[in-house]
């Protein structure tokens, strides 16, 4: 009997929603977060796209911000989680992404979503939210074909300029249905879990299983990125005190999604929002017992910033995760991976 192939270490990334009242300061903080994360050995940084948002998310144009990141970094991957594809022209998105990929030396990870969490914005873009899934599939296939070097249309000699060799294989989808998981696999793309509130056991694990079962690309490996809120602190009481105000802001969303009828208590809200928090040892234990994280994750993408988090708190959490939590789960920073390869 052939021994099972050891699972390679997962990649480690972080996701920012670009919170803050002052956009200039938000962007300066974001650049520093990427700088610090790269120094700590993080494999990637990901940006969530928010349109017409006042304070909750300050980045409608993540590729533009990532171009600034690319200028001052050398190794860290540059991801979107996610770009709302139905609001984009797929040709223009392909052009922007290919320019960024060239500027960054092939570091773009392009995450795409259909906009299920952005229904209020569809009218601003004159889009029909009822058509978002069909439009997503149509635009995603066109985008992927262009990135893969195909002509703009049948009979045309026009192709994407500049070319983006390899970027077509660095696409990711975020879907919340079994059908969406299977569709992602059919396209040969990575699958993002956790960009919305979903129970790991009853929702996310079946999605991951459906994606893996549908994968049928013998020369390529499936890719699952798992987004998790991770808030280490001295202890759980400290973490909960830091998060209390921000968690209560999400209670109406828990009610809208039918998870609760009325506000319960902070601990239960944290559980429903799947927030891993507390002393690093407690966070490690919590993440190990997350049924949709290990061994599914090829990319663990942590959220460490709530609406009222200070920049100092964000940077400290990134450091604790990189130096204590992620290594305990099997992650190796880039420098360690390089030494292991040479050795």
Short mmCIF file of C-alpha atoms in Angstrom, two decimals:
data_model
loop_
_atom_site.label_atom_id
_atom_site.label_comp_id
_atom_site.label_asym_id
_atom_site.label_seq_id
_atom_site.Cartn_x
_atom_site.Cartn_y
_atom_site.Cartn_z
CA UNK A 1 0.00 0.00 0.00
CA UNK A 2 1.36 3.39 -0.96
CA UNK A 3 1.78 5.80 1.93
CA UNK A 4 -0.45 8.88 1.87
CA UNK A 5 1.20 11.99 0.51
CA UNK A 6 1.84 14.44 3.36
CA UNK A 7 -0.36 17.52 3.17
CA UNK A 8 1.75 20.61 2.44
CA UNK A 9 1.60 23.46 4.97
CA UNK A 10 -1.19 25.92 4.36
CA UNK A 11 -0.53 29.47 3.32
CA UNK A 12 -1.26 32.24 5.81
CA UNK A 13 -2.94 35.47 4.83
CA UNK A 14 -4.89 38.29 6.41
CA UNK A 15 -8.04 40.05 5.23
CA UNK A 16 -8.82 43.72 5.78
CA UNK A 17 -12.16 45.49 5.36
CA UNK A 18 -10.36 48.86 5.59
CA UNK A 19 -12.29 50.20 8.57
CA UNK A 20 -12.02 53.81 9.70
CA UNK A 21 -13.44 57.30 9.49
CA UNK A 22 -10.50 59.04 7.78
CA UNK A 23 -9.84 57.44 4.37
CA UNK A 24 -6.29 58.80 4.13
CA UNK A 25 -5.36 57.26 7.48
CA UNK A 26 -7.17 54.03 6.60
CA UNK A 27 -5.02 53.64 3.49
CA UNK A 28 -1.80 54.50 5.31
CA UNK A 29 -2.65 51.90 7.95
CA UNK A 30 -3.41 49.34 5.25
CA UNK A 31 0.01 49.86 3.65
CA UNK A 32 1.68 49.41 7.03
CA UNK A 33 -0.29 46.23 7.65
CA UNK A 34 1.03 44.73 4.42
CA UNK A 35 4.58 45.81 5.30
CA UNK A 36 4.41 44.24 8.74
CA UNK A 37 2.69 41.09 7.49
CA UNK A 38 5.38 40.56 4.86
CA UNK A 39 8.11 40.97 7.49
CA UNK A 40 6.32 38.43 9.70
CA UNK A 41 6.30 35.93 6.82
CA UNK A 42 2.63 36.08 5.87
CA UNK A 43 2.05 34.60 2.42
CA UNK A 44 -0.68 37.02 1.41
CA UNK A 45 -2.86 39.99 2.21
CA UNK A 46 -6.43 40.24 0.96
CA UNK A 47 -8.74 43.26 0.64
CA UNK A 48 -12.54 43.23 0.79
CA UNK A 49 -14.33 45.48 -1.68
CA UNK A 50 -17.03 47.83 -0.37
CA UNK A 51 -19.02 50.20 -2.57
CA UNK A 52 -20.60 53.46 -1.37
CA UNK A 53 -19.80 52.57 2.23
CA UNK A 54 -19.30 55.19 4.91
CA UNK A 55 -16.87 53.88 7.49
CA UNK A 56 -17.58 50.13 7.43
CA UNK A 57 -15.36 49.50 4.42
CA UNK A 58 -13.34 52.21 2.74
CA UNK A 59 -12.09 50.43 -0.39
CA UNK A 60 -14.25 50.34 -3.51
CA UNK A 61 -11.11 49.89 -5.66
CA UNK A 62 -8.94 47.17 -4.11
CA UNK A 63 -6.76 46.65 -7.19
CA UNK A 64 -5.77 50.31 -7.09
CA UNK A 65 -4.79 50.02 -3.43
CA UNK A 66 -2.92 46.79 -4.12
CA UNK A 67 -0.87 48.57 -6.79
CA UNK A 68 0.45 50.83 -4.02
CA UNK A 69 1.14 47.76 -1.91
CA UNK A 70 2.99 46.13 -4.83
CA UNK A 71 5.31 49.13 -5.09
CA UNK A 72 6.57 48.77 -1.52
CA UNK A 73 6.57 44.97 -1.07
CA UNK A 74 8.37 42.13 -2.80
CA UNK A 75 6.94 38.78 -1.76
CA UNK A 76 3.49 39.00 -0.19
CA UNK A 77 0.59 37.92 -2.42
CA UNK A 78 -2.08 40.48 -3.27
CA UNK A 79 -5.64 39.22 -3.00
CA UNK A 80 -9.22 40.43 -3.26
CA UNK A 81 -11.87 38.78 -1.08
CA UNK A 82 -13.89 39.57 -2.88
CA UNK A 83 -14.36 41.69 -6.00
CA UNK A 84 -18.10 41.84 -6.76
CA UNK A 85 -18.04 40.65 -10.34
CA UNK A 86 -21.59 41.68 -11.42
CA UNK A 87 -20.59 45.33 -10.81
CA UNK A 88 -17.53 45.05 -13.08
CA UNK A 89 -16.91 44.98 -16.80
CA UNK A 90 -15.00 41.69 -17.21
CA UNK A 91 -12.73 43.09 -19.94
CA UNK A 92 -11.72 46.10 -17.86
CA UNK A 93 -11.29 43.95 -14.75
CA UNK A 94 -9.04 41.61 -16.71
CA UNK A 95 -6.98 44.57 -17.91
CA UNK A 96 -6.60 46.06 -14.43
CA UNK A 97 -5.75 42.72 -12.87
CA UNK A 98 -3.19 41.92 -15.57
CA UNK A 99 -1.46 45.29 -15.11
CA UNK A 100 -1.28 44.69 -11.35
CA UNK A 101 0.03 41.18 -11.91
CA UNK A 102 2.81 42.51 -14.12
CA UNK A 103 3.69 45.29 -11.66
CA UNK A 104 3.81 42.84 -8.75
CA UNK A 105 5.70 40.06 -10.47
CA UNK A 106 2.81 37.61 -10.58
CA UNK A 107 1.49 38.03 -7.04
CA UNK A 108 -2.23 38.62 -7.67
CA UNK A 109 -4.86 36.30 -6.18
CA UNK A 110 -8.21 37.43 -7.62
CA UNK A 111 -11.21 36.51 -5.50
CA UNK A 112 -14.65 36.93 -7.07
CA UNK A 113 -18.16 37.04 -5.65
CA UNK A 114 -21.69 37.41 -7.02
CA UNK A 115 -22.68 40.18 -4.59
CA UNK A 116 -25.04 38.32 -2.26
CA UNK A 117 -23.81 40.43 0.65
CA UNK A 118 -24.12 43.65 -1.37
CA UNK A 119 -27.75 43.60 -2.48
CA UNK A 120 -28.26 47.24 -1.47
CA UNK A 121 -25.65 48.35 -4.03
CA UNK A 122 -27.16 46.73 -7.13
CA UNK A 123 -29.40 49.70 -7.91
CA UNK A 124 -26.39 52.04 -7.87
CA UNK A 125 -24.86 50.03 -10.71
CA UNK A 126 -28.16 49.55 -12.57
CA UNK A 127 -27.92 45.80 -12.06
CA UNK A 128 -30.71 43.33 -11.34
CA UNK A 129 -29.88 41.39 -8.16
CA UNK A 130 -32.10 38.53 -9.34
CA UNK A 131 -29.71 38.01 -12.27
CA UNK A 132 -26.52 38.15 -10.24
CA UNK A 133 -25.73 34.40 -10.40
CA UNK A 134 -26.26 34.16 -14.16
CA UNK A 135 -24.28 37.33 -14.73
CA UNK A 136 -21.51 36.08 -12.46
CA UNK A 137 -21.09 32.86 -14.44
CA UNK A 138 -21.12 34.65 -17.80
CA UNK A 139 -18.66 37.34 -16.74
CA UNK A 140 -16.40 34.96 -14.85
CA UNK A 141 -16.01 32.69 -17.85
CA UNK A 142 -15.22 35.63 -20.09
CA UNK A 143 -12.73 37.03 -17.58
CA UNK A 144 -11.06 33.67 -17.16
CA UNK A 145 -10.81 33.13 -20.91
CA UNK A 146 -9.19 36.53 -21.41
CA UNK A 147 -6.71 35.94 -18.58
CA UNK A 148 -5.93 32.58 -20.13
CA UNK A 149 -4.89 34.21 -23.40
CA UNK A 150 -7.99 33.54 -25.49
CA UNK A 151 -9.23 36.06 -28.05
CA UNK A 152 -11.78 38.67 -27.06
CA UNK A 153 -14.41 36.92 -29.19
CA UNK A 154 -14.60 34.26 -31.89
CA UNK A 155 -12.90 35.47 -35.05
CA UNK A 156 -11.16 38.35 -33.31
CA UNK A 157 -7.39 38.79 -33.08
CA UNK A 158 -7.68 40.97 -29.98
CA UNK A 159 -6.23 39.46 -26.81
CA UNK A 160 -5.59 40.78 -23.34
CA UNK A 161 -2.77 43.30 -23.12
CA UNK A 162 -0.62 43.06 -21.16
CA UNK A 163 -0.84 39.27 -21.02
CA UNK A 164 -1.27 37.74 -17.58
CA UNK A 165 0.33 34.29 -17.77
CA UNK A 166 -0.71 32.25 -14.77
CA UNK A 167 -3.36 34.61 -13.40
CA UNK A 168 -6.20 32.54 -14.84
CA UNK A 169 -5.10 29.82 -12.42
CA UNK A 170 -5.14 32.19 -9.45
CA UNK A 171 -8.87 32.90 -9.47
CA UNK A 172 -11.10 32.21 -6.46
CA UNK A 173 -14.87 32.13 -6.00
CA UNK A 174 -16.95 32.81 -2.90
CA UNK A 175 -20.28 30.95 -2.95
CA UNK A 176 -22.70 29.95 -0.19
CA UNK A 177 -24.47 27.10 -1.98
CA UNK A 178 -23.59 23.54 -2.92
CA UNK A 179 -24.29 24.42 -6.54
CA UNK A 180 -21.84 27.30 -6.31
CA UNK A 181 -19.19 25.07 -4.75
CA UNK A 182 -19.54 22.54 -7.55
CA UNK A 183 -19.49 25.28 -10.18
CA UNK A 184 -16.22 26.63 -8.74
CA UNK A 185 -14.69 23.17 -9.04
CA UNK A 186 -15.92 22.84 -12.63
CA UNK A 187 -14.04 26.03 -13.52
CA UNK A 188 -10.82 24.80 -11.88
CA UNK A 189 -10.73 27.74 -9.48
CA UNK A 190 -10.04 28.14 -5.78
CA UNK A 191 -12.95 28.20 -3.32
CA UNK A 192 -13.21 30.80 -0.56
CA UNK A 193 -15.07 29.93 2.64
CA UNK A 194 -16.01 32.32 5.39
CA UNK A 195 -16.53 35.70 3.79
CA UNK A 196 -19.98 35.76 5.41
CA UNK A 197 -21.51 34.29 8.56
CA UNK A 198 -21.86 30.56 7.98
CA UNK A 199 -21.80 27.76 10.54
CA UNK A 200 -18.61 25.73 9.97
CA UNK A 201 -20.15 22.31 10.63
CA UNK A 202 -23.57 22.47 9.01
CA UNK A 203 -22.83 24.90 6.15
CA UNK A 204 -19.15 25.27 5.39
CA UNK A 205 -18.00 21.67 5.75
CA UNK A 206 -20.63 20.43 3.25
CA UNK A 207 -19.58 23.21 0.87
CA UNK A 208 -15.92 22.18 1.10
CA UNK A 209 -16.83 18.50 0.64
CA UNK A 210 -18.99 19.29 -2.39
CA UNK A 211 -16.19 21.32 -3.96
CA UNK A 212 -13.61 18.59 -3.44
CA UNK A 213 -15.96 15.85 -4.67
CA UNK A 214 -16.68 17.80 -7.86
CA UNK A 215 -13.04 18.53 -8.64
CA UNK A 216 -12.04 16.84 -11.89
CA UNK A 217 -8.78 18.39 -13.06
CA UNK A 218 -6.09 15.68 -12.91
CA UNK A 219 -3.18 18.03 -13.56
CA UNK A 220 -4.19 20.63 -10.97
CA UNK A 221 -4.94 20.57 -7.27
CA UNK A 222 -8.05 22.06 -5.66
CA UNK A 223 -7.55 25.15 -3.49
CA UNK A 224 -9.64 26.10 -0.49
CA UNK A 225 -9.17 29.41 1.29
CA UNK A 226 -10.77 29.65 4.73
CA UNK A 227 -11.43 33.08 6.19
CA UNK A 228 -11.58 33.20 9.98
CA UNK A 229 -11.94 35.98 12.55
CA UNK A 230 -8.98 35.54 14.93
CA UNK A 231 -8.55 37.91 17.87
CA UNK A 232 -5.78 36.84 20.27
CA UNK A 233 -5.29 38.71 23.54
CA UNK A 234 -3.95 38.17 27.05
CA UNK A 235 -7.08 36.20 27.88
CA UNK A 236 -10.70 35.77 26.76
CA UNK A 237 -11.98 38.53 29.00
CA UNK A 238 -9.60 41.03 27.41
CA UNK A 239 -10.48 39.90 23.90
CA UNK A 240 -14.20 40.15 24.65
CA UNK A 241 -13.80 43.63 26.13
CA UNK A 242 -11.98 44.75 22.97
CA UNK A 243 -14.67 43.26 20.74
CA UNK A 244 -17.86 43.99 22.69
CA UNK A 245 -18.89 47.24 20.98
CA UNK A 246 -18.20 45.91 17.50
CA UNK A 247 -19.92 42.57 18.05
CA UNK A 248 -23.11 44.29 19.19
CA UNK A 249 -23.16 46.17 15.88
CA UNK A 250 -23.61 42.82 14.16
CA UNK A 251 -26.63 41.70 16.20
CA UNK A 252 -29.12 43.10 13.62
CA UNK A 253 -27.37 41.05 10.94
CA UNK A 254 -27.66 37.91 13.06
CA UNK A 255 -31.37 38.65 13.35
CA UNK A 256 -31.78 39.28 9.60
CA UNK A 257 -30.09 35.99 8.84
CA UNK A 258 -32.42 34.16 11.22
CA UNK A 259 -29.67 33.03 13.58
CA UNK A 260 -31.29 34.73 16.58
CA UNK A 261 -34.68 36.27 17.35
CA UNK A 262 -33.31 38.79 19.81
CA UNK A 263 -30.01 39.80 21.37
CA UNK A 264 -28.67 37.09 23.69
CA UNK A 265 -25.25 37.75 25.21
CA UNK A 266 -21.76 38.57 24.01
CA UNK A 267 -20.41 35.02 24.29
CA UNK A 268 -23.23 33.58 22.19
CA UNK A 269 -22.90 36.32 19.59
CA UNK A 270 -19.17 35.61 19.31
CA UNK A 271 -19.94 31.91 18.83
CA UNK A 272 -22.51 32.58 16.12
CA UNK A 273 -20.10 34.91 14.33
CA UNK A 274 -17.41 32.20 14.60
CA UNK A 275 -14.87 34.50 16.27
CA UNK A 276 -11.80 32.67 17.61
CA UNK A 277 -10.56 34.76 20.52
CA UNK A 278 -8.67 34.69 23.79
CA UNK A 279 -5.20 33.62 24.91
CA UNK A 280 -3.13 32.20 22.01
CA UNK A 281 -3.43 28.69 23.48
CA UNK A 282 -7.23 29.07 23.56
CA UNK A 283 -7.25 30.32 19.98
CA UNK A 284 -5.09 27.40 18.84
CA UNK A 285 -7.47 24.96 20.52
CA UNK A 286 -10.48 26.69 18.99
CA UNK A 287 -9.04 26.68 15.47
CA UNK A 288 -7.98 23.04 15.72
CA UNK A 289 -11.57 22.13 16.56
CA UNK A 290 -13.10 24.17 13.75
CA UNK A 291 -14.69 21.46 11.56
CA UNK A 292 -14.28 23.40 8.30
CA UNK A 293 -10.72 24.64 8.79
CA UNK A 294 -8.21 21.82 9.08
CA UNK A 295 -7.52 19.78 7.04
CA UNK A 296 -9.45 21.70 4.35
CA UNK A 297 -7.49 24.96 4.32
CA UNK A 298 -4.85 25.46 1.68
CA UNK A 299 -4.93 29.14 2.62
CA UNK A 300 -5.91 30.36 6.10
CA UNK A 301 -6.95 34.00 5.83
CA UNK A 302 -7.37 35.71 9.21
CA UNK A 303 -9.45 38.77 10.01
CA UNK A 304 -7.86 40.65 12.92
CA UNK A 305 -9.50 44.05 12.64
CA UNK A 306 -12.93 45.07 13.94
CA UNK A 307 -14.50 48.47 13.34
CA UNK A 308 -13.03 50.10 16.45
CA UNK A 309 -9.67 48.27 16.49
CA UNK A 310 -6.59 50.46 16.72
CA UNK A 311 -3.69 50.01 14.35
CA UNK A 312 -1.53 48.92 17.29
CA UNK A 313 -4.01 46.15 18.11
CA UNK A 314 -4.12 44.99 14.49
CA UNK A 315 -0.33 44.77 14.20
CA UNK A 316 0.00 43.00 17.54
CA UNK A 317 -2.59 40.41 16.52
CA UNK A 318 -0.78 39.77 13.24
CA UNK A 319 2.44 39.22 15.17
CA UNK A 320 0.88 36.79 17.65
CA UNK A 321 -0.75 34.81 14.86
CA UNK A 322 2.46 34.58 12.82
CA UNK A 323 4.74 33.77 15.75
CA UNK A 324 2.55 31.63 18.01
CA UNK A 325 -0.79 30.52 16.59
CA UNK A 326 -0.20 29.63 12.93
CA UNK A 327 3.05 27.68 13.57
CA UNK A 328 1.21 25.58 16.16
CA UNK A 329 -1.27 24.65 13.42
CA UNK A 330 1.46 23.58 10.98
CA UNK A 331 2.17 26.79 9.10
CA UNK A 332 5.73 27.64 8.13
CA UNK A 333 6.79 31.21 7.35
CA UNK A 334 8.35 31.85 3.98
CA UNK A 335 11.93 31.91 5.30
CA UNK A 336 11.44 28.52 6.99
CA UNK A 337 9.92 27.04 3.83
CA UNK A 338 12.89 28.28 1.80
CA UNK A 339 15.40 26.76 4.23
CA UNK A 340 13.51 23.44 4.22
CA UNK A 341 13.56 23.35 0.40
CA UNK A 342 17.29 24.09 0.26
CA UNK A 343 17.99 21.56 2.98
#
